[in-house]
Amino acid sequence: MKINFKTITYTVLLAFSITILSCKSNTEESTTEKSSVLPNGMRLTVFKTNKDKTSIGILTGTNYGTTHTYKYNVLLHEPDVNWSLGSGEPKNFLFCKDTTYIHYVNKNNYPITVTDSVTNTSTTENNYKMESMYQKHVDNRYFFNLFGDDFWLDVTPKRYNEIKNSCEEYAIPNDGELTIAD
């Protein structure tokens, strides 16, 4: 049986490289809760879950970076309304006589693909933009909210601003991580 020295060398080098470059990750998760009573008497609870994931080299101990993500969950206790949208940060509730609206800020990704005309290669770059978003709560539940469904439907900023003056708007407690520069 003939042993190929080149194959063994490459295998050892590959295993050594993987071992040195390998990372272990450490994830820390914490949830904060803020409760308040709005001026209209409605009880509001805001949960924010922070998640920090740190990648550390196994042999080198080098910190290769920490990723911070968070998620909000907003509960209105009466009526029973729940809003949760990934990384969106809630800013305001707008209470009208027939429905509830929410204003939140979201970091939206608009990828841009650029093609080099000489080499005919394409690269994609991420273009992030902070935007105010608006949604309307649609409640099709019945029989003590046991049957049916409720959901949030996107509305335009124009529609939100049209009804804003005829409804009650209240701020939602948040950490202010996302803001829109004027």
mmCIF file with all atom_site columns, C-alpha atoms in Angstrom, residues 1-151:
data_model
loop_
_atom_site.group_PDB
_atom_site.id
_atom_site.type_symbol
_atom_site.label_atom_id
_atom_site.label_alt_id
_atom_site.label_comp_id
_atom_site.label_asym_id
_atom_site.label_entity_id
_atom_site.label_seq_id
_atom_site.pdbx_PDB_ins_code
_atom_site.Cartn_x
_atom_site.Cartn_y
_atom_site.Cartn_z
_atom_site.occupancy
_atom_site.B_iso_or_equiv
_atom_site.pdbx_formal_charge
_atom_site.auth_seq_id
_atom_site.auth_comp_id
_atom_site.auth_asym_id
_atom_site.auth_atom_id
_atom_site.pdbx_PDB_model_num
ATOM 1   C CA . MET A 1 1   ? 0.000   0.000  0.000   1.00 0.00 ? 1   MET A CA 1
ATOM 2   C CA . LYS A 1 2   ? 1.555   3.223  -1.162  1.00 0.00 ? 2   LYS A CA 1
ATOM 3   C CA . ILE A 1 3   ? 0.911   6.341  0.990   1.00 0.00 ? 3   ILE A CA 1
ATOM 4   C CA . ASN A 1 4   ? 0.689   9.577  -0.908  1.00 0.00 ? 4   ASN A CA 1
ATOM 5   C CA . PHE A 1 5   ? 2.750   12.142 1.032   1.00 0.00 ? 5   PHE A CA 1
ATOM 6   C CA . LYS A 1 6   ? 1.066   15.060 -0.749  1.00 0.00 ? 6   LYS A CA 1
ATOM 7   C CA . THR A 1 7   ? -2.441  13.920 0.259   1.00 0.00 ? 7   THR A CA 1
ATOM 8   C CA . ILE A 1 8   ? -1.422  13.464 3.888   1.00 0.00 ? 8   ILE A CA 1
ATOM 9   C CA . THR A 1 9   ? 0.231   16.903 3.966   1.00 0.00 ? 9   THR A CA 1
ATOM 10  C CA . TYR A 1 10  ? -2.836  18.617 2.514   1.00 0.00 ? 10  TYR A CA 1
ATOM 11  C CA . THR A 1 11  ? -5.143  16.765 4.910   1.00 0.00 ? 11  THR A CA 1
ATOM 12  C CA . VAL A 1 12  ? -3.063  17.759 7.935   1.00 0.00 ? 12  VAL A CA 1
ATOM 13  C CA . LEU A 1 13  ? -2.841  21.387 6.752   1.00 0.00 ? 13  LEU A CA 1
ATOM 14  C CA . LEU A 1 14  ? -6.601  21.503 6.146   1.00 0.00 ? 14  LEU A CA 1
ATOM 15  C CA . ALA A 1 15  ? -7.369  20.021 9.573   1.00 0.00 ? 15  ALA A CA 1
ATOM 16  C CA . PHE A 1 16  ? -4.927  22.440 11.236  1.00 0.00 ? 16  PHE A CA 1
ATOM 17  C CA . SER A 1 17  ? -6.441  25.451 9.398   1.00 0.00 ? 17  SER A CA 1
ATOM 18  C CA . ILE A 1 18  ? -9.974  24.451 10.314  1.00 0.00 ? 18  ILE A CA 1
ATOM 19  C CA . THR A 1 19  ? -8.947  24.026 13.948  1.00 0.00 ? 19  THR A CA 1
ATOM 20  C CA . ILE A 1 20  ? -7.232  27.425 14.123  1.00 0.00 ? 20  ILE A CA 1
ATOM 21  C CA . LEU A 1 21  ? -9.969  29.301 12.253  1.00 0.00 ? 21  LEU A CA 1
ATOM 22  C CA . SER A 1 22  ? -12.863 27.560 13.987  1.00 0.00 ? 22  SER A CA 1
ATOM 23  C CA . CYS A 1 23  ? -14.985 29.627 16.307  1.00 0.00 ? 23  CYS A CA 1
ATOM 24  C CA . LYS A 1 24  ? -17.194 28.933 19.205  1.00 0.00 ? 24  LYS A CA 1
ATOM 25  C CA . SER A 1 25  ? -20.115 31.223 19.715  1.00 0.00 ? 25  SER A CA 1
ATOM 26  C CA . ASN A 1 26  ? -21.431 32.584 22.944  1.00 0.00 ? 26  ASN A CA 1
ATOM 27  C CA . THR A 1 27  ? -25.029 33.807 22.909  1.00 0.00 ? 27  THR A CA 1
ATOM 28  C CA . GLU A 1 28  ? -26.473 35.993 25.632  1.00 0.00 ? 28  GLU A CA 1
ATOM 29  C CA . GLU A 1 29  ? -30.196 36.696 25.630  1.00 0.00 ? 29  GLU A CA 1
ATOM 30  C CA . SER A 1 30  ? -32.111 38.967 27.970  1.00 0.00 ? 30  SER A CA 1
ATOM 31  C CA . THR A 1 31  ? -35.680 40.233 28.033  1.00 0.00 ? 31  THR A CA 1
ATOM 32  C CA . THR A 1 32  ? -36.869 43.476 29.579  1.00 0.00 ? 32  THR A CA 1
ATOM 33  C CA . GLU A 1 33  ? -40.482 44.309 30.324  1.00 0.00 ? 33  GLU A CA 1
ATOM 34  C CA . LYS A 1 34  ? -42.050 47.763 30.564  1.00 0.00 ? 34  LYS A CA 1
ATOM 35  C CA . SER A 1 35  ? -45.661 48.143 31.626  1.00 0.00 ? 35  SER A CA 1
ATOM 36  C CA . SER A 1 36  ? -47.712 51.310 31.684  1.00 0.00 ? 36  SER A CA 1
ATOM 37  C CA . VAL A 1 37  ? -51.246 52.606 31.616  1.00 0.00 ? 37  VAL A CA 1
ATOM 38  C CA . LEU A 1 38  ? -51.985 54.931 28.719  1.00 0.00 ? 38  LEU A CA 1
ATOM 39  C CA . PRO A 1 39  ? -53.939 58.154 29.321  1.00 0.00 ? 39  PRO A CA 1
ATOM 40  C CA . ASN A 1 40  ? -57.017 56.511 27.752  1.00 0.00 ? 40  ASN A CA 1
ATOM 41  C CA . GLY A 1 41  ? -56.901 53.802 30.472  1.00 0.00 ? 41  GLY A CA 1
ATOM 42  C CA . MET A 1 42  ? -55.548 50.949 28.328  1.00 0.00 ? 42  MET A CA 1
ATOM 43  C CA . ARG A 1 43  ? -52.820 48.769 29.846  1.00 0.00 ? 43  ARG A CA 1
ATOM 44  C CA . LEU A 1 44  ? -49.730 48.333 27.702  1.00 0.00 ? 44  LEU A CA 1
ATOM 45  C CA . THR A 1 45  ? -46.811 45.905 28.128  1.00 0.00 ? 45  THR A CA 1
ATOM 46  C CA . VAL A 1 46  ? -43.682 46.102 25.994  1.00 0.00 ? 46  VAL A CA 1
ATOM 47  C CA . PHE A 1 47  ? -41.235 43.184 25.930  1.00 0.00 ? 47  PHE A CA 1
ATOM 48  C CA . LYS A 1 48  ? -37.817 43.660 24.353  1.00 0.00 ? 48  LYS A CA 1
ATOM 49  C CA . THR A 1 49  ? -35.543 40.658 23.834  1.00 0.00 ? 49  THR A CA 1
ATOM 50  C CA . ASN A 1 50  ? -31.870 41.498 23.263  1.00 0.00 ? 50  ASN A CA 1
ATOM 51  C CA . LYS A 1 51  ? -29.606 38.853 21.785  1.00 0.00 ? 51  LYS A CA 1
ATOM 52  C CA . ASP A 1 52  ? -25.822 39.255 21.567  1.00 0.00 ? 52  ASP A CA 1
ATOM 53  C CA . LYS A 1 53  ? -23.862 36.549 19.736  1.00 0.00 ? 53  LYS A CA 1
ATOM 54  C CA . THR A 1 54  ? -20.064 36.661 20.057  1.00 0.00 ? 54  THR A CA 1
ATOM 55  C CA . SER A 1 55  ? -17.748 34.506 17.908  1.00 0.00 ? 55  SER A CA 1
ATOM 56  C CA . ILE A 1 56  ? -14.439 33.581 19.578  1.00 0.00 ? 56  ILE A CA 1
ATOM 57  C CA . GLY A 1 57  ? -11.601 31.570 18.000  1.00 0.00 ? 57  GLY A CA 1
ATOM 58  C CA . ILE A 1 58  ? -11.150 28.170 19.646  1.00 0.00 ? 58  ILE A CA 1
ATOM 59  C CA . LEU A 1 59  ? -7.339  28.162 19.765  1.00 0.00 ? 59  LEU A CA 1
ATOM 60  C CA . THR A 1 60  ? -6.524  31.837 19.326  1.00 0.00 ? 60  THR A CA 1
ATOM 61  C CA . GLY A 1 61  ? -9.157  33.250 21.692  1.00 0.00 ? 61  GLY A CA 1
ATOM 62  C CA . THR A 1 62  ? -9.627  36.112 19.242  1.00 0.00 ? 62  THR A CA 1
ATOM 63  C CA . ASN A 1 63  ? -12.976 37.894 19.303  1.00 0.00 ? 63  ASN A CA 1
ATOM 64  C CA . TYR A 1 64  ? -14.183 37.918 15.697  1.00 0.00 ? 64  TYR A CA 1
ATOM 65  C CA . GLY A 1 65  ? -17.153 40.128 16.415  1.00 0.00 ? 65  GLY A CA 1
ATOM 66  C CA . THR A 1 66  ? -20.443 40.449 18.223  1.00 0.00 ? 66  THR A CA 1
ATOM 67  C CA . THR A 1 67  ? -23.821 40.592 16.530  1.00 0.00 ? 67  THR A CA 1
ATOM 68  C CA . HIS A 1 68  ? -26.594 42.452 18.349  1.00 0.00 ? 68  HIS A CA 1
ATOM 69  C CA . THR A 1 69  ? -30.225 41.731 17.472  1.00 0.00 ? 69  THR A CA 1
ATOM 70  C CA . TYR A 1 70  ? -33.447 42.531 19.249  1.00 0.00 ? 70  TYR A CA 1
ATOM 71  C CA . LYS A 1 71  ? -37.148 41.918 18.980  1.00 0.00 ? 71  LYS A CA 1
ATOM 72  C CA . TYR A 1 72  ? -40.116 43.823 20.384  1.00 0.00 ? 72  TYR A CA 1
ATOM 73  C CA . ASN A 1 73  ? -43.430 42.339 21.431  1.00 0.00 ? 73  ASN A CA 1
ATOM 74  C CA . VAL A 1 74  ? -46.165 44.848 22.351  1.00 0.00 ? 74  VAL A CA 1
ATOM 75  C CA . LEU A 1 75  ? -49.332 43.773 24.160  1.00 0.00 ? 75  LEU A CA 1
ATOM 76  C CA . LEU A 1 76  ? -52.471 45.810 24.685  1.00 0.00 ? 76  LEU A CA 1
ATOM 77  C CA . HIS A 1 77  ? -54.459 44.065 27.396  1.00 0.00 ? 77  HIS A CA 1
ATOM 78  C CA . GLU A 1 78  ? -57.904 45.499 26.607  1.00 0.00 ? 78  GLU A CA 1
ATOM 79  C CA . PRO A 1 79  ? -58.639 44.969 23.760  1.00 0.00 ? 79  PRO A CA 1
ATOM 80  C CA . ASP A 1 80  ? -56.456 41.889 23.402  1.00 0.00 ? 80  ASP A CA 1
ATOM 81  C CA . VAL A 1 81  ? -53.989 43.091 20.732  1.00 0.00 ? 81  VAL A CA 1
ATOM 82  C CA . ASN A 1 82  ? -50.487 41.720 20.148  1.00 0.00 ? 82  ASN A CA 1
ATOM 83  C CA . TRP A 1 83  ? -47.858 43.245 17.815  1.00 0.00 ? 83  TRP A CA 1
ATOM 84  C CA . SER A 1 84  ? -44.504 41.635 17.064  1.00 0.00 ? 84  SER A CA 1
ATOM 85  C CA . LEU A 1 85  ? -42.430 42.369 13.980  1.00 0.00 ? 85  LEU A CA 1
ATOM 86  C CA . GLY A 1 86  ? -38.850 41.159 14.175  1.00 0.00 ? 86  GLY A CA 1
ATOM 87  C CA . SER A 1 87  ? -36.447 44.081 14.307  1.00 0.00 ? 87  SER A CA 1
ATOM 88  C CA . GLY A 1 88  ? -39.051 46.826 13.956  1.00 0.00 ? 88  GLY A CA 1
ATOM 89  C CA . GLU A 1 89  ? -39.112 49.326 16.825  1.00 0.00 ? 89  GLU A CA 1
ATOM 90  C CA . PRO A 1 90  ? -42.628 50.460 17.861  1.00 0.00 ? 90  PRO A CA 1
ATOM 91  C CA . LYS A 1 91  ? -43.071 54.215 18.251  1.00 0.00 ? 91  LYS A CA 1
ATOM 92  C CA . ASN A 1 92  ? -46.787 55.115 18.541  1.00 0.00 ? 92  ASN A CA 1
ATOM 93  C CA . PHE A 1 93  ? -50.256 53.621 18.847  1.00 0.00 ? 93  PHE A CA 1
ATOM 94  C CA . LEU A 1 94  ? -53.116 55.458 17.180  1.00 0.00 ? 94  LEU A CA 1
ATOM 95  C CA . PHE A 1 95  ? -56.519 54.599 18.628  1.00 0.00 ? 95  PHE A CA 1
ATOM 96  C CA . CYS A 1 96  ? -59.525 55.314 16.449  1.00 0.00 ? 96  CYS A CA 1
ATOM 97  C CA . LYS A 1 97  ? -63.089 54.408 17.336  1.00 0.00 ? 97  LYS A CA 1
ATOM 98  C CA . ASP A 1 98  ? -63.145 51.298 15.137  1.00 0.00 ? 98  ASP A CA 1
ATOM 99  C CA . THR A 1 99  ? -59.504 50.120 15.011  1.00 0.00 ? 99  THR A CA 1
ATOM 100 C CA . THR A 1 100 ? -55.936 50.512 16.221  1.00 0.00 ? 100 THR A CA 1
ATOM 101 C CA . TYR A 1 101 ? -52.946 51.637 14.160  1.00 0.00 ? 101 TYR A CA 1
ATOM 102 C CA . ILE A 1 102 ? -49.247 51.395 14.934  1.00 0.00 ? 102 ILE A CA 1
ATOM 103 C CA . HIS A 1 103 ? -46.299 53.482 13.790  1.00 0.00 ? 103 HIS A CA 1
ATOM 104 C CA . TYR A 1 104 ? -42.897 51.771 13.931  1.00 0.00 ? 104 TYR A CA 1
ATOM 105 C CA . VAL A 1 105 ? -39.430 52.283 12.486  1.00 0.00 ? 105 VAL A CA 1
ATOM 106 C CA . ASN A 1 106 ? -37.777 49.488 10.551  1.00 0.00 ? 106 ASN A CA 1
ATOM 107 C CA . LYS A 1 107 ? -34.328 49.062 9.009   1.00 0.00 ? 107 LYS A CA 1
ATOM 108 C CA . ASN A 1 108 ? -35.181 47.940 5.485   1.00 0.00 ? 108 ASN A CA 1
ATOM 109 C CA . ASN A 1 109 ? -32.677 46.390 3.088   1.00 0.00 ? 109 ASN A CA 1
ATOM 110 C CA . TYR A 1 110 ? -32.611 47.459 -0.555  1.00 0.00 ? 110 TYR A CA 1
ATOM 111 C CA . PRO A 1 111 ? -29.969 45.352 -2.330  1.00 0.00 ? 111 PRO A CA 1
ATOM 112 C CA . ILE A 1 112 ? -28.243 47.019 -5.260  1.00 0.00 ? 112 ILE A CA 1
ATOM 113 C CA . THR A 1 113 ? -26.715 44.823 -7.977  1.00 0.00 ? 113 THR A CA 1
ATOM 114 C CA . VAL A 1 114 ? -23.869 46.353 -9.956  1.00 0.00 ? 114 VAL A CA 1
ATOM 115 C CA . THR A 1 115 ? -22.533 44.733 -13.137 1.00 0.00 ? 115 THR A CA 1
ATOM 116 C CA . ASP A 1 116 ? -19.007 45.435 -14.326 1.00 0.00 ? 116 ASP A CA 1
ATOM 117 C CA . SER A 1 117 ? -19.233 45.901 -18.096 1.00 0.00 ? 117 SER A CA 1
ATOM 118 C CA . VAL A 1 118 ? -15.594 44.910 -18.688 1.00 0.00 ? 118 VAL A CA 1
ATOM 119 C CA . THR A 1 119 ? -15.492 41.630 -16.757 1.00 0.00 ? 119 THR A CA 1
ATOM 120 C CA . ASN A 1 120 ? -19.256 41.007 -16.912 1.00 0.00 ? 120 ASN A CA 1
ATOM 121 C CA . THR A 1 121 ? -19.355 40.148 -13.199 1.00 0.00 ? 121 THR A CA 1
ATOM 122 C CA . SER A 1 122 ? -22.114 41.200 -10.842 1.00 0.00 ? 122 SER A CA 1
ATOM 123 C CA . THR A 1 123 ? -21.800 42.177 -7.215  1.00 0.00 ? 123 THR A CA 1
ATOM 124 C CA . THR A 1 124 ? -24.603 42.891 -4.804  1.00 0.00 ? 124 THR A CA 1
ATOM 125 C CA . GLU A 1 125 ? -24.344 45.516 -2.092  1.00 0.00 ? 125 GLU A CA 1
ATOM 126 C CA . ASN A 1 126 ? -26.806 45.983 0.741   1.00 0.00 ? 126 ASN A CA 1
ATOM 127 C CA . ASN A 1 127 ? -28.285 49.447 1.091   1.00 0.00 ? 127 ASN A CA 1
ATOM 128 C CA . TYR A 1 128 ? -30.052 49.870 4.441   1.00 0.00 ? 128 TYR A CA 1
ATOM 129 C CA . LYS A 1 129 ? -32.562 52.633 5.041   1.00 0.00 ? 129 LYS A CA 1
ATOM 130 C CA . MET A 1 130 ? -34.476 53.577 8.196   1.00 0.00 ? 130 MET A CA 1
ATOM 131 C CA . GLU A 1 131 ? -38.140 54.025 7.360   1.00 0.00 ? 131 GLU A CA 1
ATOM 132 C CA . SER A 1 132 ? -41.329 54.822 9.215   1.00 0.00 ? 132 SER A CA 1
ATOM 133 C CA . MET A 1 133 ? -43.852 52.064 8.685   1.00 0.00 ? 133 MET A CA 1
ATOM 134 C CA . TYR A 1 134 ? -47.547 51.946 9.549   1.00 0.00 ? 134 TYR A CA 1
ATOM 135 C CA . GLN A 1 135 ? -49.988 49.115 10.143  1.00 0.00 ? 135 GLN A CA 1
ATOM 136 C CA . LYS A 1 136 ? -53.667 48.703 10.950  1.00 0.00 ? 136 LYS A CA 1
ATOM 137 C CA . HIS A 1 137 ? -54.978 46.011 13.269  1.00 0.00 ? 137 HIS A CA 1
ATOM 138 C CA . VAL A 1 138 ? -57.677 43.883 11.648  1.00 0.00 ? 138 VAL A CA 1
ATOM 139 C CA . ASP A 1 139 ? -59.666 41.849 14.159  1.00 0.00 ? 139 ASP A CA 1
ATOM 140 C CA . ASN A 1 140 ? -61.900 39.114 12.721  1.00 0.00 ? 140 ASN A CA 1
ATOM 141 C CA . ARG A 1 141 ? -62.167 37.192 15.992  1.00 0.00 ? 141 ARG A CA 1
ATOM 142 C CA . TYR A 1 142 ? -65.502 36.273 17.514  1.00 0.00 ? 142 TYR A CA 1
ATOM 143 C CA . PHE A 1 143 ? -67.043 34.342 20.416  1.00 0.00 ? 143 PHE A CA 1
ATOM 144 C CA . PHE A 1 144 ? -64.761 35.715 23.151  1.00 0.00 ? 144 PHE A CA 1
ATOM 145 C CA . ASN A 1 145 ? -61.840 35.840 20.678  1.00 0.00 ? 145 ASN A CA 1
ATOM 146 C CA . LEU A 1 146 ? -61.692 32.037 20.531  1.00 0.00 ? 146 LEU A CA 1
ATOM 147 C CA . PHE A 1 147 ? -62.466 31.760 16.828  1.00 0.00 ? 147 PHE A CA 1
ATOM 148 C CA . GLY A 1 148 ? -61.371 33.755 13.829  1.00 0.00 ? 148 GLY A CA 1
ATOM 149 C CA . ASP A 1 149 ? -58.120 35.576 13.267  1.00 0.00 ? 149 ASP A CA 1
ATOM 150 C CA . ASP A 1 150 ? -56.503 38.931 13.862  1.00 0.00 ? 150 ASP A CA 1
ATOM 151 C CA . PHE A 1 151 ? -53.568 40.388 11.937  1.00 0.00 ? 151 PHE A CA 1
#
